[in-house]
Tab-separated table of C-alpha atoms in Angstrom:
chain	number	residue	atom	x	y	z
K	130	UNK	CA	79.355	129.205	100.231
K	131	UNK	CA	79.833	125.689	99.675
K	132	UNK	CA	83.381	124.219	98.259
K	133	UNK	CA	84.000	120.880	96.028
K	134	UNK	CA	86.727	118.294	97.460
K	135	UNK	CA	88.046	115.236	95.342
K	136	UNK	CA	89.750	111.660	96.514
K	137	UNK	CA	90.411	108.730	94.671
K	138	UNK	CA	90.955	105.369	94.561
K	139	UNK	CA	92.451	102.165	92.592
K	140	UNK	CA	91.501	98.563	92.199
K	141	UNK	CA	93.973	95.729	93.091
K	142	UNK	CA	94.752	95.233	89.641
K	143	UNK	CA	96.099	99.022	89.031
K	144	UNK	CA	99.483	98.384	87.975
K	145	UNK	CA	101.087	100.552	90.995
K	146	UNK	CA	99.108	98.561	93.453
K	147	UNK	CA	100.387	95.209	91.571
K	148	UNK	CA	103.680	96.628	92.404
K	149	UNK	CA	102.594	97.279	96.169
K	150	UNK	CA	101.138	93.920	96.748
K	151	UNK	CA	104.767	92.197	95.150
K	152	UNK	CA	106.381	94.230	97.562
K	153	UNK	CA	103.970	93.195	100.406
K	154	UNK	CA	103.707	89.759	100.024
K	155	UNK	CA	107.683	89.398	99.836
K	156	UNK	CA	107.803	91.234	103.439
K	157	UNK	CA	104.865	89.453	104.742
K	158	UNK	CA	106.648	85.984	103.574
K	159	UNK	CA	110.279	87.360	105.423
K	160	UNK	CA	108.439	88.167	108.273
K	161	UNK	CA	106.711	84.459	108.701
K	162	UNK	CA	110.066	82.674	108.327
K	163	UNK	CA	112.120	85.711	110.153
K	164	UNK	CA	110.260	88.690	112.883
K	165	UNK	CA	113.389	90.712	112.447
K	166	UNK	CA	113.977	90.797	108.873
K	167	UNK	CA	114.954	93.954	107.783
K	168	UNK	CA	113.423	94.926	104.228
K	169	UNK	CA	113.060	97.927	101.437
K	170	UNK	CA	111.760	96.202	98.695
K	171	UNK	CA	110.718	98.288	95.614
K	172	UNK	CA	108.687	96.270	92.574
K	173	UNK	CA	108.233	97.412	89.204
K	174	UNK	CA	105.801	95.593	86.336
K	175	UNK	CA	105.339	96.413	82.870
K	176	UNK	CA	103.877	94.449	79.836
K	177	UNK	CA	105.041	90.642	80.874
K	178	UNK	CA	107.796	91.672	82.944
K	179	UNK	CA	108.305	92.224	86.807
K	180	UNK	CA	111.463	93.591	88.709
K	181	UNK	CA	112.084	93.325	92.096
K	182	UNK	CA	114.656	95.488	93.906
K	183	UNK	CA	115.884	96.748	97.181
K	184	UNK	CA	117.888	95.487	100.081
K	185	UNK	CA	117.439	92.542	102.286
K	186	UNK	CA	118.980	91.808	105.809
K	187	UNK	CA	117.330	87.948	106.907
K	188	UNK	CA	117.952	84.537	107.954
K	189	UNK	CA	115.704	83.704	106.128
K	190	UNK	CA	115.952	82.670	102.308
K	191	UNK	CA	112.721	83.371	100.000
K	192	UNK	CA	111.874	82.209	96.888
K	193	UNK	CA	111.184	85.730	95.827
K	194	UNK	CA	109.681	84.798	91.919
K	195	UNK	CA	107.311	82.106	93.758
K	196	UNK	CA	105.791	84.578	95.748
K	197	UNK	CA	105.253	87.225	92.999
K	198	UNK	CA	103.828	85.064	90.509
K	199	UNK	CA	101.314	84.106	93.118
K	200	UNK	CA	100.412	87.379	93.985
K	201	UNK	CA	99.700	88.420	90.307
K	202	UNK	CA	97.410	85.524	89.673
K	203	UNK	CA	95.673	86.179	93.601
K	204	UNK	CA	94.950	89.636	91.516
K	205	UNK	CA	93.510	88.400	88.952
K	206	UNK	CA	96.145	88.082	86.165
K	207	UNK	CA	95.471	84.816	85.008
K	208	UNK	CA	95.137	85.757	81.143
K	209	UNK	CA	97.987	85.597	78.908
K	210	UNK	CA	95.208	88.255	76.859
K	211	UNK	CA	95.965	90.719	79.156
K	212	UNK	CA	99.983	90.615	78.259
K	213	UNK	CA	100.600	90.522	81.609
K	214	UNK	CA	99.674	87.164	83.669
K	215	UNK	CA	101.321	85.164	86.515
K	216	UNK	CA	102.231	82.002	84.711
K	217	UNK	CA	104.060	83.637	81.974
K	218	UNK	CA	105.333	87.142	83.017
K	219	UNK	CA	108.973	87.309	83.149
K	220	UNK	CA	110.363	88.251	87.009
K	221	UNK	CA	113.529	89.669	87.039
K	222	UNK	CA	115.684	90.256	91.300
K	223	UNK	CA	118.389	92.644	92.044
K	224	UNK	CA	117.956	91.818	95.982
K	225	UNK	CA	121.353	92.941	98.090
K	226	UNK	CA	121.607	93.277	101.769
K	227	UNK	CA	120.812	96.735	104.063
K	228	UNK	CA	123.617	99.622	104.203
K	229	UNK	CA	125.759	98.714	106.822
K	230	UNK	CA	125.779	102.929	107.736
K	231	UNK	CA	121.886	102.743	107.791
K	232	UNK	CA	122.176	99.250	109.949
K	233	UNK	CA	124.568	101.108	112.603
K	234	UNK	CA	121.853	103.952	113.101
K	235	UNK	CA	118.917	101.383	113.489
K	236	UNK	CA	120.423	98.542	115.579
K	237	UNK	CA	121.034	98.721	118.979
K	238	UNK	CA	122.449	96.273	122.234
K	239	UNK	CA	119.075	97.629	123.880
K	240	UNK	CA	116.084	97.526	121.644
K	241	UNK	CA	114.468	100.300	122.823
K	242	UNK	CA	117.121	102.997	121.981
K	243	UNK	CA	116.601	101.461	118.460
K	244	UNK	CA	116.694	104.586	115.996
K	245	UNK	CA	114.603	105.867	113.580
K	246	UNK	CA	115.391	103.999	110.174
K	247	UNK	CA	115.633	107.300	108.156
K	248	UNK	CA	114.658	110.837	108.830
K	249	UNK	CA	111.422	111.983	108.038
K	250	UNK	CA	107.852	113.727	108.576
K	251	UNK	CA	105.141	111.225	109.055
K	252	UNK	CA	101.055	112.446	109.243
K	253	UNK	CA	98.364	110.627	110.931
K	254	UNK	CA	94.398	111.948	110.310
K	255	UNK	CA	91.152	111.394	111.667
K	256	UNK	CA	88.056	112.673	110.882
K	257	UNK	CA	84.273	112.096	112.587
K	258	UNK	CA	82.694	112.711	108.866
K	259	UNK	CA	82.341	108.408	108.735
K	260	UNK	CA	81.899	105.421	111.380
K	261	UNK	CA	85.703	104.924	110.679
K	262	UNK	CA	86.843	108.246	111.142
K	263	UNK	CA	88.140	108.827	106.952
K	264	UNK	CA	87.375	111.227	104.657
K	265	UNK	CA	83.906	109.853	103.323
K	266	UNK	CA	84.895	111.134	99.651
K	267	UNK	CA	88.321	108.508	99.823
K	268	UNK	CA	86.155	105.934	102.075
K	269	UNK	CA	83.403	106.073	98.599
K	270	UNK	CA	86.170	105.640	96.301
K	271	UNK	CA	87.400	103.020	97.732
K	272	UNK	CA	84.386	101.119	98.470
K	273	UNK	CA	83.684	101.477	94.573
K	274	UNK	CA	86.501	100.099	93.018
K	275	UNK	CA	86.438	96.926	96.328
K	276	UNK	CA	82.793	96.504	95.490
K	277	UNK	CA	84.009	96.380	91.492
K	278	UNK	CA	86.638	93.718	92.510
K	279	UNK	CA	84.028	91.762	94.165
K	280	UNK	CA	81.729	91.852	91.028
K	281	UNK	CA	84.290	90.649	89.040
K	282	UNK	CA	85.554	87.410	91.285
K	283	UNK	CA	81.904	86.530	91.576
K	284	UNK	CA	81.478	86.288	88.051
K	285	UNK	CA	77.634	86.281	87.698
K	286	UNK	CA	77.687	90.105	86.873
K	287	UNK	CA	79.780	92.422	84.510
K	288	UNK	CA	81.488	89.396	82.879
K	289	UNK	CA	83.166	91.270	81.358
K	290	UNK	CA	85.178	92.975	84.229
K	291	UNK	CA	89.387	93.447	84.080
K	292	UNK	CA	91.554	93.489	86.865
K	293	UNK	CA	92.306	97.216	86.367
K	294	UNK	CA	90.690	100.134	87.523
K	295	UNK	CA	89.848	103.892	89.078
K	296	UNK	CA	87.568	105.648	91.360
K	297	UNK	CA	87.267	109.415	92.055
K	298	UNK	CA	84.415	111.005	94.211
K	299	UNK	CA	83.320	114.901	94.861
K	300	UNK	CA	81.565	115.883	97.625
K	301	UNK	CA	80.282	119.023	98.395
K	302	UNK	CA	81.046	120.493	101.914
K	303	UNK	CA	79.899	123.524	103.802
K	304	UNK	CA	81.901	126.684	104.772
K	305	UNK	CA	82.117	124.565	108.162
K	306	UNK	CA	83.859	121.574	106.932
K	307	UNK	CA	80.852	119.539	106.996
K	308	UNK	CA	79.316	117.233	104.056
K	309	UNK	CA	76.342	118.110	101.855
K	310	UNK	CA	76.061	115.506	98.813
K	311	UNK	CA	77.774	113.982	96.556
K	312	UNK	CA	78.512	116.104	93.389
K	313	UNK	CA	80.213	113.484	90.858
K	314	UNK	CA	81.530	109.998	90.425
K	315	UNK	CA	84.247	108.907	87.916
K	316	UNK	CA	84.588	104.872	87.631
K	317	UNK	CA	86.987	103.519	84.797
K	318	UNK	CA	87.210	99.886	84.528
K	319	UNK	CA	88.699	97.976	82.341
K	320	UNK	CA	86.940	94.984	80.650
K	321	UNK	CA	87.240	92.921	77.502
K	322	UNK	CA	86.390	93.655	73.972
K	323	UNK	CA	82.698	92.265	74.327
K	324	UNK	CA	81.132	93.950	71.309
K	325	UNK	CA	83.178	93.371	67.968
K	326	UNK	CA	83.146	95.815	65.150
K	327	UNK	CA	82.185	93.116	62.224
K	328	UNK	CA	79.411	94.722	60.875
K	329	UNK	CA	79.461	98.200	62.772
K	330	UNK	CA	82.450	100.681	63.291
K	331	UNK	CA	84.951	100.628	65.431
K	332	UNK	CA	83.628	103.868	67.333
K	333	UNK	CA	80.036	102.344	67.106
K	334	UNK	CA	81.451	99.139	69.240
K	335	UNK	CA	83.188	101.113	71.313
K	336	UNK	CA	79.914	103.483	72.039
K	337	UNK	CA	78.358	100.131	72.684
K	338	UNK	CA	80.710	98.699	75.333
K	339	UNK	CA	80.827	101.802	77.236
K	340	UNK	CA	77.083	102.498	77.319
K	341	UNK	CA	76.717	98.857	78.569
K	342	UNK	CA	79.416	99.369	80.917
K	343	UNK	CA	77.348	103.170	82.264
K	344	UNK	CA	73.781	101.411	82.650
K	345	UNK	CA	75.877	98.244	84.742
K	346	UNK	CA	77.798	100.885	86.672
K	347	UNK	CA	74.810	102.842	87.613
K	348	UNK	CA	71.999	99.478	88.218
K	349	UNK	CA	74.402	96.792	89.438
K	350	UNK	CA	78.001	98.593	91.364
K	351	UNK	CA	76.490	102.190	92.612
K	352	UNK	CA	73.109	100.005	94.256
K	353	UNK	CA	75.386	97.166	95.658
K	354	UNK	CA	77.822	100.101	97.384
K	355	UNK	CA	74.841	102.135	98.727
K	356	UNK	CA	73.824	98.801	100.218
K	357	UNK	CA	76.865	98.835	102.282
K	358	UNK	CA	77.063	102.627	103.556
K	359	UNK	CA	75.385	103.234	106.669
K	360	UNK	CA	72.646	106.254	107.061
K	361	UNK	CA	74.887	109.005	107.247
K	362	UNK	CA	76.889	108.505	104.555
K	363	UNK	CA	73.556	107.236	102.745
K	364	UNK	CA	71.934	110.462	103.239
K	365	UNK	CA	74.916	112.043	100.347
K	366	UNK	CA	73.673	110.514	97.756
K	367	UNK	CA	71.320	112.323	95.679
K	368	UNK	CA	69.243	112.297	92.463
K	369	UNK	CA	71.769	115.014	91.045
K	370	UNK	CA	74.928	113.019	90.812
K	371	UNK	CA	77.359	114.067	87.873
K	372	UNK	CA	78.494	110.150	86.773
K	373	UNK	CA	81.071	110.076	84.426
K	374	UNK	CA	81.781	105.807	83.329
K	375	UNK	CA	84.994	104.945	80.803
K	376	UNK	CA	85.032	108.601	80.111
K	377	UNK	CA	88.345	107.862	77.652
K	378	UNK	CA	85.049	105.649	75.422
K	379	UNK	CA	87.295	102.147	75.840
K	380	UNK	CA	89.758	100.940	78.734
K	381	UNK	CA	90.398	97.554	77.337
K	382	UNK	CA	94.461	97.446	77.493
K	383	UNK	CA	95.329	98.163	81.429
K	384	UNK	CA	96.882	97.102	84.143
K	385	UNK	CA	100.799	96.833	83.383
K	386	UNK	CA	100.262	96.113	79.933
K	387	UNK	CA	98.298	99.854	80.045
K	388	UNK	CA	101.023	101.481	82.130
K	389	UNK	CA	103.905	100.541	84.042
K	390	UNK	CA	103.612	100.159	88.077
K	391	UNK	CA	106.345	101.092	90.657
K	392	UNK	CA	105.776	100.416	94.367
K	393	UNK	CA	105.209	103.977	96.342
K	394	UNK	CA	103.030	105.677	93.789
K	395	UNK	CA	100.294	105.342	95.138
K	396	UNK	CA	100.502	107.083	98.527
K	397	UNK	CA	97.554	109.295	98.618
K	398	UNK	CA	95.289	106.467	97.997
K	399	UNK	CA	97.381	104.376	100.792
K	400	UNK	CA	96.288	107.655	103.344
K	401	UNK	CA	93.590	110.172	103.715
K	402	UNK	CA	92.987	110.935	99.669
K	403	UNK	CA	94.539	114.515	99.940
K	404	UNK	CA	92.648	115.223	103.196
K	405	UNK	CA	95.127	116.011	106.195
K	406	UNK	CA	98.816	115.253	104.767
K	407	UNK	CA	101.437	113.206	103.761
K	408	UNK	CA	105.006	112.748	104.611
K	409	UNK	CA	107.910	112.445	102.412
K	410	UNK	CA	107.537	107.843	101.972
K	411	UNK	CA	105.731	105.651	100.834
K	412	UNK	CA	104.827	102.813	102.995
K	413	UNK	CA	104.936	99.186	101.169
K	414	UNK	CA	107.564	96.705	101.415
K	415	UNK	CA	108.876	98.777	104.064
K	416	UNK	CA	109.587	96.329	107.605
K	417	UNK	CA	108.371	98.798	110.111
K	418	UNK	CA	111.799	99.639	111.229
K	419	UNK	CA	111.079	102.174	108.565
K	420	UNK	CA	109.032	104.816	110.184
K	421	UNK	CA	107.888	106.174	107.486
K	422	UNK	CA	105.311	103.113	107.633
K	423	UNK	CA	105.370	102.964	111.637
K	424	UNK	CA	105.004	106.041	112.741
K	425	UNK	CA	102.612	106.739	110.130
K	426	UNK	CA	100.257	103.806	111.574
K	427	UNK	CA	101.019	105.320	115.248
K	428	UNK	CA	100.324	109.053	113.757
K	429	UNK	CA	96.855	107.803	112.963
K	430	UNK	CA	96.478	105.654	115.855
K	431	UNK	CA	96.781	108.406	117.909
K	432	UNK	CA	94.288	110.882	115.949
K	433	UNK	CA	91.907	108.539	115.510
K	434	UNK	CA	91.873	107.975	119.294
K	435	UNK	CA	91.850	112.120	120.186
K	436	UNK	CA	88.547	112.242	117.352
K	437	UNK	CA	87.054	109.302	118.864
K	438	UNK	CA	87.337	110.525	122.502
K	439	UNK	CA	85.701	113.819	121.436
K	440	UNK	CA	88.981	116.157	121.886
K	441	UNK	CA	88.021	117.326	118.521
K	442	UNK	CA	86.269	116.485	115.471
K	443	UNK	CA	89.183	116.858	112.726
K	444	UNK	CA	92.573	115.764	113.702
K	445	UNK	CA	96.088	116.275	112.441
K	446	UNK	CA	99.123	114.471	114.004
K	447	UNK	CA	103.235	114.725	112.521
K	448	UNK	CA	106.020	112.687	113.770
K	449	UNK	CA	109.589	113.723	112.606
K	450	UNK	CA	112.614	112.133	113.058
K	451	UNK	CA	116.181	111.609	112.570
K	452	UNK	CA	117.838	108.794	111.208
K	453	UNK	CA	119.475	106.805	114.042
K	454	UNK	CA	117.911	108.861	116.526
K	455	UNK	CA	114.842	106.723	118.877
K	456	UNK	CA	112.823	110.047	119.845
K	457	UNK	CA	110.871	112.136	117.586
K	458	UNK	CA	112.173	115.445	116.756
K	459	UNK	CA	108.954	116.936	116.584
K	460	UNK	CA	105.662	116.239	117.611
K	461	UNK	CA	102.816	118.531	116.219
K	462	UNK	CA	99.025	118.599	115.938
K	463	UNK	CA	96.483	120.301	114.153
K	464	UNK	CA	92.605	120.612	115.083
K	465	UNK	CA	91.777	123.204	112.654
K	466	UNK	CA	89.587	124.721	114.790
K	467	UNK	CA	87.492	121.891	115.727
K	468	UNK	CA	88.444	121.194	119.118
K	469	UNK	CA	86.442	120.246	122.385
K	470	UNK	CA	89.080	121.032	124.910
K	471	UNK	CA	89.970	124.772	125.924
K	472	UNK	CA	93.737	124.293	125.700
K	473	UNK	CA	95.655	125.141	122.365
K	474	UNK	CA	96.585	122.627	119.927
K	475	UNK	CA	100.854	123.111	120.987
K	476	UNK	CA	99.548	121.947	124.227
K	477	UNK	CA	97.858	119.207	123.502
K	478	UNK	CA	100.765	117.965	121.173
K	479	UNK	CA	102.589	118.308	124.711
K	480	UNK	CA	100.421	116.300	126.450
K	481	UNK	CA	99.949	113.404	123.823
K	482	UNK	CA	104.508	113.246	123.975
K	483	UNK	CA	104.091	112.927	127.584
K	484	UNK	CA	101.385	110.018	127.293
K	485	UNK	CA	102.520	107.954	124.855
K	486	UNK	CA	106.313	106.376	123.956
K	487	UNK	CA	107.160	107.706	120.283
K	488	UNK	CA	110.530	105.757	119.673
K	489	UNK	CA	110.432	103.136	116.707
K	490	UNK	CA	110.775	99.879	118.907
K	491	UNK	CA	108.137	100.886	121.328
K	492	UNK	CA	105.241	101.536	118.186
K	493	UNK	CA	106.508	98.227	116.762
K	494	UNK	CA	105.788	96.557	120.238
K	495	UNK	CA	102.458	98.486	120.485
K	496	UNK	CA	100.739	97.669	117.100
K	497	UNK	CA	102.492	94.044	116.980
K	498	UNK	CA	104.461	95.398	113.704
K	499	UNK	CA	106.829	92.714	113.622
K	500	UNK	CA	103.916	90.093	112.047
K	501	UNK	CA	103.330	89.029	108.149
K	502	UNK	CA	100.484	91.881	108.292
K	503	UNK	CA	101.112	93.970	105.046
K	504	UNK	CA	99.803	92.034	102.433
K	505	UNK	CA	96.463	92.882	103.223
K	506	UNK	CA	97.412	96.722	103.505
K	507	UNK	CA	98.502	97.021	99.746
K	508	UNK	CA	95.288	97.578	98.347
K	509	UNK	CA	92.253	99.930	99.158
K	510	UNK	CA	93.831	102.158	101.492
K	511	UNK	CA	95.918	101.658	104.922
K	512	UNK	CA	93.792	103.496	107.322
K	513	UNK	CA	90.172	102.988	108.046
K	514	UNK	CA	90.752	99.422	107.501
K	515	UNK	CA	88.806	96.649	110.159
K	516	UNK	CA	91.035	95.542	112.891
K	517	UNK	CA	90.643	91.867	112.986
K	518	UNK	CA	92.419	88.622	113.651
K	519	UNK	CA	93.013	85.666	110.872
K	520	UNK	CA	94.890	82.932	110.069
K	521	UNK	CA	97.910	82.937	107.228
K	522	UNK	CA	99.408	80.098	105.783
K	523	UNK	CA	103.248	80.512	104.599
K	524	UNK	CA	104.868	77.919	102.218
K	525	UNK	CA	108.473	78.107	100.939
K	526	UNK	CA	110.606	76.272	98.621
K	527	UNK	CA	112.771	76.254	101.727
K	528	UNK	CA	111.014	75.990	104.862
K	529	UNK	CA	107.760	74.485	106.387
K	530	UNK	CA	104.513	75.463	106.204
K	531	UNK	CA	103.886	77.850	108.735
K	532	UNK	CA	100.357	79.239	110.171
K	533	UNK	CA	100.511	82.267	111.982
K	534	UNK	CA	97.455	83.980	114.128
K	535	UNK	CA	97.964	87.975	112.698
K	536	UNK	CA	96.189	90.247	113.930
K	537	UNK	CA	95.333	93.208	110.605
K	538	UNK	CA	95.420	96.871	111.257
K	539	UNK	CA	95.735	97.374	114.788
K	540	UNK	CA	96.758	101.127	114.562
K	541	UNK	CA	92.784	101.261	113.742
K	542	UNK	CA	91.823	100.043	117.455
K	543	UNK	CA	90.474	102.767	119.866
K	544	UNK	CA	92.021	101.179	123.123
K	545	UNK	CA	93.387	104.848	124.109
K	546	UNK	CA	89.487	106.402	123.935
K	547	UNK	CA	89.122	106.495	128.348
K	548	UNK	CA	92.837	107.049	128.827
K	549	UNK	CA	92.389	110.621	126.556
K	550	UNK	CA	89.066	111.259	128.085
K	551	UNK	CA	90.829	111.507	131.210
K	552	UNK	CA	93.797	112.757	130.625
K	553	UNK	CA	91.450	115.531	129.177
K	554	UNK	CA	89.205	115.940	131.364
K	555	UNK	CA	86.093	115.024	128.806
């Protein structure tokens, strides 16, 4: 027998991801002007308002509503239709600096016995179902709502594209884990009122919009993101598809103005789109003293390494830790069957704490998590992502332009591939 399994995804524009890439930006502009900044910020956006919260420790002093009101209008809220834009949106800060009794657990004289910023159960996955080693149900639904994005800043096609919207994808699996087809696709979008009810109903212009919006969906978006999937992934999609396109019949008020957006609420599109787990945080505006963002990248790092080097086909990896404490409580991994290597999964949990140095400053010195990186993390997922070097350009009210060399998403590089081999004999 066969089984269904769901993952979505969420444009840029979704008003939690607005949120995320506030919070993002703001510790991607710290971190140009200050490495060690220390930040938890939290944003929250509603119809023409933002709010920015959390607690700051930095030399370095930000123009905080600069930055946000550039992010919005990077998204795409440059509409003052939408009720939510970056030229007039009110931006509201409650910024105050780090708990001292969190700071004492964190700092140290040596920087390698620094602690772990807050206790914790962090999950890193890897799968061989897709070229990057995600789910390939989360890796569609995010390729969807990027490719809808993409549409929409080109502005030849689907004019009528919003900032705001939602993927979901099924795909049927075997009894052995493995993927058969594609069973359905949901895509909501929002878009503007293109077909006015002057000499029809309402419903009837509504019925119009949303068929337009089904035939563009299926002839323009699905073609363009089979264009970009390689064979195996390809080979899923099918003549028997269940689509279902603005399902609700209109999605024309959206993005804050639709619903309000907090930073963190998205974490199962940040991850492995319910496939694996997820720990207790959330991961933006989080400086990677937090390990519920760093040892969540090294977590992954490390499973996508074990699939990669053929230990096994579907991995699992927790960290745990205490607050103020550098080493892991816990280290614990999951093959669910689908290892290569004749030793039991406690074992090779064993043998991965041995090999590689779990404590919060040595993963920040590993993946270079002390650069303006997280901007570019905030939307369409955190894992899976192309490791790659480019060039970002700071300004500030305050200080010079800087341009730094940052290097994106280097918990996806697979570095550790011969070292596992032979430390497992493969």
């Amino acid at each position: 027998m066969s089984y269904l399994f769901s993952s979505e995804s969420v444009s840029q524009g979704h008003p939690d991801k607005v949120s995320d890439q506030i919070s993002d930006a703001l510790l991607d502009q710290f971190l140009a002007y200050d490495p060690q900044a220390h930040c938890a910020i939290e944003t929250f956006c509603t119809t023409g308002q933002v709010v920015i919260m959390g607690e700051v420790t930095s030399e370095a002093y930000i123009d905080l509503q600069t930055v946000a009101r550039k992010t919005i209008k990077k998204i795409g809220y440059t509409k003052s239709e939408y009720n939510f834009d970056g030229d007039s949106c009110g931006v509201l800060t409650a910024i105050h600096e780090q708990s001292g009794d969190i700071c004492r657990g964190v700092k140290r004289s040596k920087p390698e016995e620094q602690g772990a910023g807050d206790q914790g159960m962090m999950f890193g996955y890897a799968t061989n179902e897709t070229a990057n080693y995600m789910p390939v149900c989360l890796e569609l639904a995010h390729l969807i709502v990027h490719e809808l994005a993409l549409i929409r800043s080109e502005g030849t096609q689907m004019t009528y594209l919003r900032p705001d919207a939602k993927s979901q994808v099924t795909v049927q699996y075997s009894d052995e884990g493995v993927p058969e087809k594609i069973h359905t696709i949901v895509v909501s979008t929002q878009h503007d009122e293109f077909v006015r009810a002057d000499d029809i109903s309402q419903s009837e212009a509504d019925e119009r919009m949303r068929a337009r919006i089904e035939r563009d969906v299926l002839n323009i978006l699905i073609p363009r993101v089979k264009a970009k999937c390689d064979e195996k992934v390809l080979a899923l999609f099918g003549d028997d598809i269940i689509y279902h396109v603005n399902p609700t019949g209109k999605f024309v008020i959206g993005g804050p103005d639709g619903d309000t957006g907090l930073t963190g609420r998205k974490i199962i599109v940040d991850t492995y789109g319910g496939k694996g787990a997820h720990g207790g945080g959330a991961f933006s505006g989080k400086d990677p003293s937090k390990v519920d963002r760093s040892a969540a990248y090294f977590a992954r790092y490390i499973a996508k390494n074990l699939v990669a080097a053929g230990v096994a086909d579907e991995v699992l990896v927790q960290l745990a830790y205490a607050i103020g404490v550098a080493e892991p409580v816990s280290v614990y991994v999951n093959t669910y069957g689908r290892k290569h290597v004749t030793m039991p999964d406690s074992a090779i949990a064993d043998k991965i704490r041995l090999m590689f140095d779990f404590r919060p400053n040595a993963i920040e010195r590993q993946l270079k998590l002390r650069q303006p990186m997280y901007l570019e993390t905030a939307a369409y997922g955190h894992m899976g992502r192309r490791n790659e070097t480019v060039k970002k350009t700071f300004t500030s009210l305050y200080h010079e332009e800087r341009t730094i060399d940052v290097e994106l998403f280097t918990w996806e590089k697979l570095d550790l591939v011969d070292k596992l081999r032979q430390a497992f004999s493969l």
